[in-house]
Amino acid sequence: MKVLVPVKRVVDANVKVRVNADNTNVDTANLKMALNPFCEIAVEEAVRLKEAGSVTEIVVVTIGAKNAQEQLRTSMALGADRAIHVLTDDELVPLSIAKILKAVQEKEQAELVIFGKQSIDGDNNQTGQMLAALTNMPQATFASELTLTADSAEVTREIDGGLQTIKMPLPAVVTVDLRLNEPRYASLPNIMKAKRKPLETLSIDDLGVSLKAHQTIIKVTPPAERKAGIMVNSVAELVEKLKNEAKVI
Amino acid sequence: MTILVLAEHDNASLKLDTAKAVSAAVAIGGDVHVLVAGSDCAAAVTAAQALTGVSKVLVADNAVYQAQLAENLSQLVVNLAGDYEHIISAASSVGKDTLPRVAALLDVAQISEVIEVVSTDTFVRPVYAGSALATVQSLDAVKVLTVRTSAFDAATNDGSAEAVMVDFVATAAAEFVSQTLTESERPELGSAGVIVSGGRGMGSGENFAILEALADKLTAAVGASRAAVDAGFVPNDLQVGQTGKIVAPDLYIAVGISGAIQHLAGMKDSKVIVAINKDPEAPIFQVADYGLEADLFEAIPELTNLL
């Protein structure tokens, strides 16, 4: 079975981003970039399925600027077999990404598409669901456990208040949550090997996808600063402040 | 202008999330309809009819909607979508699962986790774990939105909307297998006025007992950081943060939590934040209104006794 894993280049999770001076976007110049943490979990899951013998090929795909190839190489160092880079300098909304991924899926005919549940930059949590809708595939979002058979997937999902298990026929879309697995680190030999793995570059036109404008970003502003707090010296003082100053207890 | 709100419920009762999503709909302005899709969900329908600002409740009561799977729920919403300019749900697990599917089927973009309504087509939403707020104008004919419930007050209960049955039955390829819900007598995280959260500093799951004792004194919900969840101290539905629950209670007490960006994203809009940590350099102290540098194993029992 073939698995398609869409991945995204994002600002590293430990970096605090700031809004730029003219309030049009966040300032990402010169920041450390990385593979989106949820995409890492998706790649790891695909690799584990391959190691378990239920998957034969893992194809990673990304949509973005030239430097996003670094994240495709990282994904291949982690165990993906080959990569597709859809080159564009535009920032696309999840619906447009999903339309491009639909064209890639039609080309690749993967039985399973594994996504991260959200990217930590846009925090949209939409793309997997949208691809499932456009391709009329069933979906299991926020997966914390995934079991495959030849023609179905059983997935345990993290929902508000607990866990839910659903079963769906393949092909299907799964989006992964934090608890699914612990991603491995790429070893140096595997990083070297990944440089020789195939990486195909396509344009949006090559895939025959036409996109339209859906949104305008009017402005991007920093959130309101909290006013500075105080340190108290004892539990008794804390209780006194909460009762008489903040009046919350 | 007519707005459709997808109700959040467990068939037996309507969740507070729905009342908050209705508030967001009222802020946009227009006629507000609520869709209750479920199985034997009459009680949830009655509760939805009482929400202030709702003029009609659409009821799709059928066994196929029992588990509220995104696949058939999205077909149902799309079937009704012709009459609506806005389709809204809370950014809950059902809303986040279903609405992007609805948006894609309608060929429109979705705006996720709206925290403020600027006008009928313009909304504010946080990005980068809340490090920035983007004001986004939708160019689509239908606006599909999920709303962050911690940013809206719940609609009150003096309405009397009419209920209208919807016959459309959608099918799903996926099937429900089973469900395990975390049992708790404490308030739900999303609606609690006070939250007591523990992090890695708690050391073990057993040690959460001292937080629970404090929570019971304050009628508070118990939350956790990702570190505490990953270490297996508590179930993951207690996680507060960018990828867990987003909360904004009157009082948030962070105990043994360092205050990583991803955790702050989930609680920094709380009215009053208290941090108890033995590390004076912990970033949590930068957002705390009241900080106490202390060993939590001494401070928490003492705090519980003083209340």
Coordinates of C-alpha atoms in Angstrom, one line a residue, chain B residues 25-198:
Chain B
A25 CA -23.7 34.6 15.5
V26 CA -25.7 37.3 17.2
A27 CA -22.7 39.6 17.1
I28 CA -22.6 39.1 13.3
G29 CA -26.3 40.1 13.2
G30 CA -29.2 38.6 11.4
D31 CA -31.6 35.6 11.8
V32 CA -29.9 32.8 13.8
H33 CA -30.9 29.2 13.2
V34 CA -29.4 26.3 15.1
L35 CA -29.0 22.8 13.6
V36 CA -29.2 19.9 16.1
A37 CA -28.2 16.7 14.4
G38 CA -28.2 13.6 16.5
S39 CA -30.1 10.6 17.5
D40 CA -32.9 10.8 20.2
C41 CA -31.7 14.3 20.8
A42 CA -35.0 15.9 21.9
A43 CA -33.5 17.2 25.1
A44 CA -30.8 19.0 23.2
V45 CA -33.4 20.5 20.9
T46 CA -35.5 21.9 23.8
A47 CA -32.3 23.5 25.2
A48 CA -31.5 25.0 21.8
Q49 CA -35.0 26.4 21.4
A50 CA -34.5 28.3 24.7
L51 CA -31.3 30.1 23.6
T52 CA -31.7 33.9 23.4
G53 CA -31.4 35.2 19.8
V54 CA -32.3 31.9 18.1
S55 CA -35.3 32.1 15.8
K56 CA -35.4 28.5 14.5
V57 CA -34.0 25.1 15.5
L58 CA -33.5 22.6 12.7
V59 CA -33.7 19.1 13.9
A60 CA -32.1 16.1 12.1
D61 CA -32.9 13.2 14.5
N62 CA -31.8 10.0 13.0
A63 CA -29.6 7.0 14.1
V64 CA -27.1 7.9 11.3
Y65 CA -26.1 11.1 13.2
Q66 CA -25.6 9.3 16.6
A67 CA -21.9 9.6 16.6
Q68 CA -21.8 12.9 14.7
L69 CA -19.3 11.8 12.2
A70 CA -17.9 14.5 9.9
E71 CA -18.7 12.7 6.8
N72 CA -22.5 12.6 7.1
L73 CA -22.8 15.7 9.2
S74 CA -21.0 17.7 6.5
Q75 CA -23.4 16.4 3.8
L76 CA -26.4 17.4 6.0
V77 CA -25.0 21.0 6.5
V78 CA -24.2 21.4 2.8
N79 CA -27.7 20.2 1.9
L80 CA -29.1 23.1 4.1
A81 CA -26.4 25.6 3.2
G82 CA -28.3 27.3 0.3
D83 CA -30.3 29.4 2.7
Y84 CA -27.4 30.7 4.7
E85 CA -24.6 33.4 4.4
H86 CA -22.8 32.2 7.5
I87 CA -22.2 28.7 8.8
I88 CA -20.7 28.6 12.3
S89 CA -19.7 26.1 15.0
A90 CA -17.7 26.2 18.2
A91 CA -14.1 25.2 17.6
S92 CA -14.8 21.9 19.5
S93 CA -13.7 18.5 18.3
V94 CA -16.9 18.0 16.3
G95 CA -16.8 21.5 14.8
K96 CA -13.1 21.3 13.8
D97 CA -13.7 17.8 12.3
T98 CA -16.8 18.8 10.3
L99 CA -16.7 22.4 9.2
P100 CA -13.6 22.3 7.0
R101 CA -15.3 19.5 5.2
V102 CA -18.4 21.6 4.7
A103 CA -16.3 24.6 3.5
A104 CA -14.4 22.5 0.9
L105 CA -17.7 21.0 -0.4
L106 CA -19.0 24.6 -0.8
D107 CA -15.7 25.6 -2.4
V108 CA -15.2 28.4 0.2
A109 CA -12.3 28.9 2.7
Q110 CA -12.9 28.5 6.4
I111 CA -11.8 31.0 9.1
S112 CA -10.8 29.0 12.2
E113 CA -11.0 30.0 15.9
V114 CA -12.5 33.4 15.5
I115 CA -12.1 35.5 18.7
E116 CA -13.8 38.7 17.5
V117 CA -16.4 39.7 14.9
V118 CA -15.4 43.0 13.2
S119 CA -18.2 43.0 10.6
T120 CA -20.3 40.5 8.6
D121 CA -17.3 39.5 6.5
T122 CA -14.3 40.4 8.7
F123 CA -13.0 38.5 11.7
V124 CA -10.1 38.4 14.1
R125 CA -8.2 35.1 14.8
P126 CA -5.0 34.2 16.5
V127 CA -2.1 32.7 14.6
Y128 CA 1.3 31.3 15.7
A129 CA 0.0 30.0 19.0
G130 CA -1.5 33.4 19.8
S131 CA 1.6 35.4 19.2
A132 CA -0.2 37.5 16.6
L133 CA -3.8 38.4 15.8
A134 CA -4.8 38.4 12.2
T135 CA -7.8 40.4 10.9
V136 CA -9.1 38.5 8.0
Q137 CA -11.8 39.5 5.4
S138 CA -13.6 36.8 3.7
L139 CA -14.2 37.2 -0.1
D140 CA -16.4 34.1 -0.2
A141 CA -20.2 34.1 -0.7
V142 CA -20.7 31.8 2.3
K143 CA -18.6 32.4 5.4
V144 CA -17.7 29.2 7.2
L145 CA -16.3 29.9 10.7
T146 CA -15.4 28.1 13.9
V147 CA -15.4 30.3 16.9
R148 CA -13.1 30.1 20.0
T149 CA -15.7 29.7 22.8
S150 CA -13.5 31.2 25.5
A151 CA -13.8 34.6 23.6
F152 CA -17.6 34.8 23.7
D153 CA -20.1 34.9 26.5
A154 CA -22.8 32.3 26.5
A155 CA -26.2 33.3 25.2
T156 CA -28.8 33.4 27.9
N157 CA -31.9 31.2 28.0
D158 CA -35.1 33.2 27.5
G159 CA -35.8 32.4 23.9
S160 CA -38.5 30.3 22.4
A161 CA -37.5 29.3 18.9
E162 CA -39.7 27.0 16.7
A163 CA -38.4 23.6 15.9
V164 CA -38.4 22.3 12.3
M165 CA -37.7 18.8 11.3
V166 CA -35.1 18.1 8.6
D167 CA -35.6 14.8 6.7
F168 CA -32.3 14.7 4.8
V169 CA -30.4 11.5 5.7
A170 CA -26.8 11.3 4.7
T171 CA -24.6 8.2 4.8
A172 CA -21.0 7.8 5.8
A173 CA -18.4 5.3 4.7
A174 CA -16.8 5.5 8.2
E175 CA -18.6 3.7 11.1
F176 CA -18.5 4.4 14.8
V177 CA -16.9 1.6 16.8
S178 CA -16.6 2.7 20.4
Q179 CA -16.1 5.7 22.8
T180 CA -14.5 6.2 26.2
L181 CA -15.2 9.4 28.0
T182 CA -13.3 10.6 31.0
E183 CA -15.6 10.5 34.0
S184 CA -15.5 13.6 36.2
E185 CA -17.8 15.3 38.6
R186 CA -15.8 18.5 38.4
P187 CA -16.9 21.3 36.0
E188 CA -15.8 21.0 32.3
L189 CA -12.6 22.8 31.5
G190 CA -14.2 24.9 28.8
S191 CA -16.8 26.4 31.0
A192 CA -15.2 26.4 34.5
G193 CA -14.8 29.7 36.3
V194 CA -11.7 28.5 38.1
I195 CA -9.1 26.1 36.7
V196 CA -6.2 24.5 38.7
S197 CA -3.6 23.1 36.3
G198 CA -0.6 20.9 37.0

